[in-house]
PDB file of C-alpha atoms in Angstrom:
ATOM      1  CA  UNK A   1      -1.990  -1.513  16.729  1.00 65.00           C
ATOM      2  CA  UNK A   2      -4.114   1.138  15.116  1.00 70.00           C
ATOM      3  CA  UNK A   3      -5.978   0.838  11.852  1.00 70.00           C
ATOM      4  CA  UNK A   4      -6.553   3.725   9.488  1.00 70.00           C
ATOM      5  CA  UNK A   5      -9.827   3.320   7.696  1.00 63.00           C
ATOM      6  CA  UNK A   6      -9.971   6.527   5.681  1.00 74.00           C
ATOM      7  CA  UNK A   7      -7.513   8.853   4.001  1.00 77.00           C
ATOM      8  CA  UNK A   8      -8.763  11.646   6.282  1.00 77.00           C
ATOM      9  CA  UNK A   9      -7.287   9.823   9.285  1.00 82.00           C
ATOM     10  CA  UNK A  10      -3.918   9.604   7.530  1.00 83.00           C
ATOM     11  CA  UNK A  11      -4.112  13.301   6.663  1.00 83.00           C
ATOM     12  CA  UNK A  12      -4.660  14.209  10.334  1.00 82.00           C
ATOM     13  CA  UNK A  13      -1.766  12.014  11.445  1.00 80.00           C
ATOM     14  CA  UNK A  14       0.601  13.525   8.879  1.00 81.00           C
ATOM     15  CA  UNK A  15      -0.452  17.089   9.698  1.00 78.00           C
ATOM     16  CA  UNK A  16      -0.047  16.506  13.448  1.00 74.00           C
ATOM     17  CA  UNK A  17       3.123  14.419  13.289  1.00 74.00           C
ATOM     18  CA  UNK A  18       6.052  15.663  15.318  1.00 72.00           C
ATOM     19  CA  UNK A  19       8.768  17.019  13.017  1.00 74.00           C
ATOM     20  CA  UNK A  20      11.327  14.943  14.949  1.00 77.00           C
ATOM     21  CA  UNK A  21       9.348  11.691  14.725  1.00 82.00           C
ATOM     22  CA  UNK A  22      10.532   9.221  12.085  1.00 85.00           C
ATOM     23  CA  UNK A  23       7.861   8.073   9.651  1.00 89.00           C
ATOM     24  CA  UNK A  24       8.552   4.547   8.458  1.00 90.00           C
ATOM     25  CA  UNK A  25       6.870   3.263   5.305  1.00 90.00           C
ATOM     26  CA  UNK A  26       7.086  -0.506   5.536  1.00 90.00           C
ATOM     27  CA  UNK A  27       6.788  -1.886   2.019  1.00 87.00           C
ATOM     28  CA  UNK A  28       8.511  -0.634  -1.112  1.00 82.00           C
ATOM     29  CA  UNK A  29       6.072  -1.987  -3.675  1.00 81.00           C
ATOM     30  CA  UNK A  30       3.672   0.027  -5.768  1.00 80.00           C
ATOM     31  CA  UNK A  31       1.554   0.991  -2.731  1.00 81.00           C
ATOM     32  CA  UNK A  32       4.617   2.046  -0.725  1.00 85.00           C
ATOM     33  CA  UNK A  33       5.993   4.271  -3.481  1.00 84.00           C
ATOM     34  CA  UNK A  34       2.663   6.035  -3.852  1.00 85.00           C
ATOM     35  CA  UNK A  35       2.394   6.408  -0.086  1.00 88.00           C
ATOM     36  CA  UNK A  36       5.802   8.120  -0.083  1.00 89.00           C
ATOM     37  CA  UNK A  37       4.657  10.648  -2.686  1.00 89.00           C
ATOM     38  CA  UNK A  38       1.509  11.263  -0.681  1.00 88.00           C
ATOM     39  CA  UNK A  39       3.489  11.837   2.518  1.00 89.00           C
ATOM     40  CA  UNK A  40       5.781  14.321   0.751  1.00 88.00           C
ATOM     41  CA  UNK A  41       2.730  16.250  -0.472  1.00 86.00           C
ATOM     42  CA  UNK A  42       2.164  17.208   3.193  1.00 83.00           C
ATOM     43  CA  UNK A  43       5.547  18.863   3.413  1.00 83.00           C
ATOM     44  CA  UNK A  44       7.213  16.034   5.323  1.00 85.00           C
ATOM     45  CA  UNK A  45      10.978  16.185   4.783  1.00 85.00           C
ATOM     46  CA  UNK A  46      12.751  13.235   3.167  1.00 86.00           C
ATOM     47  CA  UNK A  47      15.159  13.041   6.115  1.00 86.00           C
ATOM     48  CA  UNK A  48      12.191  12.306   8.395  1.00 87.00           C
ATOM     49  CA  UNK A  49      11.063   9.317   6.289  1.00 88.00           C
ATOM     50  CA  UNK A  50      12.472   5.803   6.162  1.00 88.00           C
ATOM     51  CA  UNK A  51      11.489   3.077   3.683  1.00 88.00           C
ATOM     52  CA  UNK A  52      11.725  -0.530   4.836  1.00 88.00           C
ATOM     53  CA  UNK A  53      11.720  -3.506   2.470  1.00 85.00           C
ATOM     54  CA  UNK A  54      10.958  -7.131   3.239  1.00 75.00           C
ATOM     55  CA  UNK A  55      13.120  -8.760   0.602  1.00 69.00           C
ATOM     56  CA  UNK A  56      16.860  -9.223   0.675  1.00 59.00           C
ATOM     57  CA  UNK A  57      17.259  -7.398  -2.630  1.00 58.00           C
ATOM     58  CA  UNK A  58      16.926  -3.703  -2.067  1.00 62.00           C
ATOM     59  CA  UNK A  59      17.654  -0.472  -3.842  1.00 68.00           C
ATOM     60  CA  UNK A  60      19.832   2.166  -2.218  1.00 74.00           C
ATOM     61  CA  UNK A  61      17.190   4.887  -2.523  1.00 75.00           C
ATOM     62  CA  UNK A  62      13.597   5.304  -3.651  1.00 80.00           C
ATOM     63  CA  UNK A  63      12.413   8.863  -4.333  1.00 80.00           C
ATOM     64  CA  UNK A  64      15.361  10.217  -2.342  1.00 82.00           C
ATOM     65  CA  UNK A  65      14.571   8.120   0.729  1.00 85.00           C
ATOM     66  CA  UNK A  66      17.094   5.633   2.079  1.00 79.00           C
ATOM     67  CA  UNK A  67      15.930   2.024   1.858  1.00 85.00           C
ATOM     68  CA  UNK A  68      16.522  -0.115   4.940  1.00 84.00           C
ATOM     69  CA  UNK A  69      16.074  -3.727   5.975  1.00 84.00           C
ATOM     70  CA  UNK A  70      13.557  -4.698   8.655  1.00 84.00           C
ATOM     71  CA  UNK A  71      16.192  -5.292  11.330  1.00 81.00           C
ATOM     72  CA  UNK A  72      17.207  -1.621  11.042  1.00 81.00           C
ATOM     73  CA  UNK A  73      13.964  -0.688  12.850  1.00 80.00           C
ATOM     74  CA  UNK A  74      15.675  -1.649  16.107  1.00 83.00           C
ATOM     75  CA  UNK A  75      15.692   1.330  18.446  1.00 80.00           C
ATOM     76  CA  UNK A  76      12.925   3.213  16.617  1.00 79.00           C
ATOM     77  CA  UNK A  77      10.123   2.443  19.112  1.00 80.00           C
ATOM     78  CA  UNK A  78       8.786   6.012  18.923  1.00 82.00           C
ATOM     79  CA  UNK A  79       8.586   6.014  15.133  1.00 85.00           C
ATOM     80  CA  UNK A  80       5.327   6.003  13.212  1.00 87.00           C
ATOM     81  CA  UNK A  81       5.159   2.827  11.091  1.00 89.00           C
ATOM     82  CA  UNK A  82       2.798   2.787   8.099  1.00 91.00           C
ATOM     83  CA  UNK A  83       2.233  -0.649   6.573  1.00 90.00           C
ATOM     84  CA  UNK A  84       2.177  -0.266   2.780  1.00 88.00           C
ATOM     85  CA  UNK A  85       0.907  -3.698   1.813  1.00 84.00           C
ATOM     86  CA  UNK A  86      -2.285  -5.355   0.694  1.00 78.00           C
ATOM     87  CA  UNK A  87      -3.617  -8.862   1.080  1.00 77.00           C
ATOM     88  CA  UNK A  88      -1.861 -11.644   2.985  1.00 79.00           C
ATOM     89  CA  UNK A  89       1.440  -9.787   3.223  1.00 84.00           C
ATOM     90  CA  UNK A  90      -0.159  -7.012   5.269  1.00 85.00           C
ATOM     91  CA  UNK A  91      -0.784  -9.290   8.272  1.00 86.00           C
ATOM     92  CA  UNK A  92       2.736 -10.722   8.253  1.00 87.00           C
ATOM     93  CA  UNK A  93       4.348  -7.273   7.946  1.00 88.00           C
ATOM     94  CA  UNK A  94       2.142  -5.875  10.718  1.00 87.00           C
ATOM     95  CA  UNK A  95       3.198  -8.628  13.108  1.00 88.00           C
ATOM     96  CA  UNK A  96       6.856  -7.929  12.346  1.00 87.00           C
ATOM     97  CA  UNK A  97       6.436  -4.163  12.812  1.00 87.00           C
ATOM     98  CA  UNK A  98       4.692  -4.619  16.162  1.00 88.00           C
ATOM     99  CA  UNK A  99       7.908  -6.196  17.418  1.00 88.00           C
ATOM    100  CA  UNK A 100       9.605  -2.817  16.969  1.00 87.00           C
ATOM    101  CA  UNK A 101       6.902  -0.241  17.811  1.00 86.00           C
ATOM    102  CA  UNK A 102       3.337   0.048  19.116  1.00 84.00           C
ATOM    103  CA  UNK A 103       2.742   2.959  16.790  1.00 86.00           C
ATOM    104  CA  UNK A 104       1.834   0.796  13.768  1.00 89.00           C
ATOM    105  CA  UNK A 105      -0.893   1.726  11.302  1.00 89.00           C
ATOM    106  CA  UNK A 106      -2.470  -0.468   8.647  1.00 88.00           C
ATOM    107  CA  UNK A 107      -4.830   0.535   5.867  1.00 84.00           C
ATOM    108  CA  UNK A 108      -7.882  -0.814   4.137  1.00 81.00           C
ATOM    109  CA  UNK A 109      -7.096  -1.396   0.467  1.00 76.00           C
ATOM    110  CA  UNK A 110      -9.435   1.450  -0.503  1.00 78.00           C
ATOM    111  CA  UNK A 111      -7.007   3.925   1.071  1.00 81.00           C
ATOM    112  CA  UNK A 112      -4.247   2.981  -1.378  1.00 78.00           C
ATOM    113  CA  UNK A 113      -6.615   3.465  -4.302  1.00 78.00           C
ATOM    114  CA  UNK A 114      -7.672   6.887  -2.958  1.00 82.00           C
ATOM    115  CA  UNK A 115      -4.049   7.915  -2.443  1.00 83.00           C
ATOM    116  CA  UNK A 116      -3.179   6.838  -5.990  1.00 79.00           C
ATOM    117  CA  UNK A 117      -6.069   8.838  -7.389  1.00 79.00           C
ATOM    118  CA  UNK A 118      -5.140  11.921  -5.327  1.00 79.00           C
ATOM    119  CA  UNK A 119      -1.509  11.971  -6.467  1.00 81.00           C
ATOM    120  CA  UNK A 120      -2.531  11.267 -10.058  1.00 78.00           C
ATOM    121  CA  UNK A 121      -1.107   7.749 -10.211  1.00 73.00           C
ATOM    122  CA  UNK A 122      -3.818   5.153  -9.728  1.00 68.00           C
ATOM    123  CA  UNK A 123      -2.645   1.737  -8.625  1.00 63.00           C
ATOM    124  CA  UNK A 124      -2.052  -0.772 -11.410  1.00 63.00           C
ATOM    125  CA  UNK A 125      -4.895  -2.956 -10.169  1.00 58.00           C
ATOM    126  CA  UNK A 126      -7.341  -0.066 -10.611  1.00 52.00           C
ATOM    127  CA  UNK A 127      -6.152   0.411 -14.200  1.00 54.00           C
ATOM    128  CA  UNK A 128      -6.479  -3.324 -14.848  1.00 58.00           C
ATOM    129  CA  UNK A 129      -9.960  -3.428 -13.306  1.00 55.00           C
ATOM    130  CA  UNK A 130     -11.096  -0.539 -15.497  1.00 56.00           C
ATOM    131  CA  UNK A 131      -9.718  -2.284 -18.598  1.00 61.00           C
ATOM    132  CA  UNK A 132     -11.350  -5.578 -17.603  1.00 57.00           C
ATOM    133  CA  UNK A 133     -14.728  -3.901 -17.089  1.00 56.00           C
ATOM    134  CA  UNK A 134     -14.377  -2.097 -20.420  1.00 62.00           C
ATOM    135  CA  UNK A 135     -13.738  -5.380 -22.270  1.00 65.00           C
ATOM    136  CA  UNK A 136     -16.667  -7.062 -20.525  1.00 57.00           C
ATOM    137  CA  UNK A 137     -19.006  -4.275 -21.569  1.00 58.00           C
ATOM    138  CA  UNK A 138     -17.761  -3.759 -25.127  1.00 65.00           C
ATOM    139  CA  UNK A 139     -17.111  -7.323 -26.263  1.00 63.00           C
ATOM    140  CA  UNK A 140     -19.985  -9.728 -26.790  1.00 63.00           C
ATOM    141  CA  UNK A 141     -19.602 -12.824 -24.674  1.00 60.00           C
ATOM    142  CA  UNK A 142     -20.452 -16.366 -25.668  1.00 67.00           C
ATOM    143  CA  UNK A 143     -22.904 -18.187 -23.521  1.00 69.00           C
ATOM    144  CA  UNK A 144     -21.419 -21.132 -21.748  1.00 74.00           C
ATOM    145  CA  UNK A 145     -22.919 -24.416 -22.786  1.00 75.00           C
ATOM    146  CA  UNK A 146     -22.739 -27.836 -21.244  1.00 76.00           C
ATOM    147  CA  UNK A 147     -24.007 -30.990 -22.907  1.00 82.00           C
ATOM    148  CA  UNK A 148     -24.734 -34.344 -21.377  1.00 85.00           C
ATOM    149  CA  UNK A 149     -25.549 -37.326 -23.592  1.00 84.00           C
ATOM    150  CA  UNK A 150     -27.693 -39.633 -21.550  1.00 86.00           C
ATOM    151  CA  UNK A 151     -27.496 -42.504 -24.017  1.00 84.00           C
ATOM    152  CA  UNK A 152     -23.732 -42.726 -24.050  1.00 71.00           C
TER     153      UNK A 152
END
């Protein structure tokens, strides 16, 4: 398994990817959809990309890319698999993907934030964090107080 630490590494991989090699985005959540847009910005054709979901409920297409179930990765050992997940799910999805290919890449969470910023669609968590920080700075906070009555 390989880990991508920076967006620059992803850029190099996308620029040097074989036009015949399938690029699999594993994860159709918010991070996966932004990763798709980012991949397309490098001129990768939609026919070269595959989107894999973990859940049983799936859409037919996302951004013109066919959505597949995990078991449809069978026979795609040469494909490039990009894990589009954050947190605990990332580990589980990586282990599953390694059963199909050795060419699996994971990302630090920062990469998804950078990608979102570069395509002009920051991840929801970034928007929420900015709003949370704004409310902390602009609204006066009450001091927490704790009382203990020794005589009671």
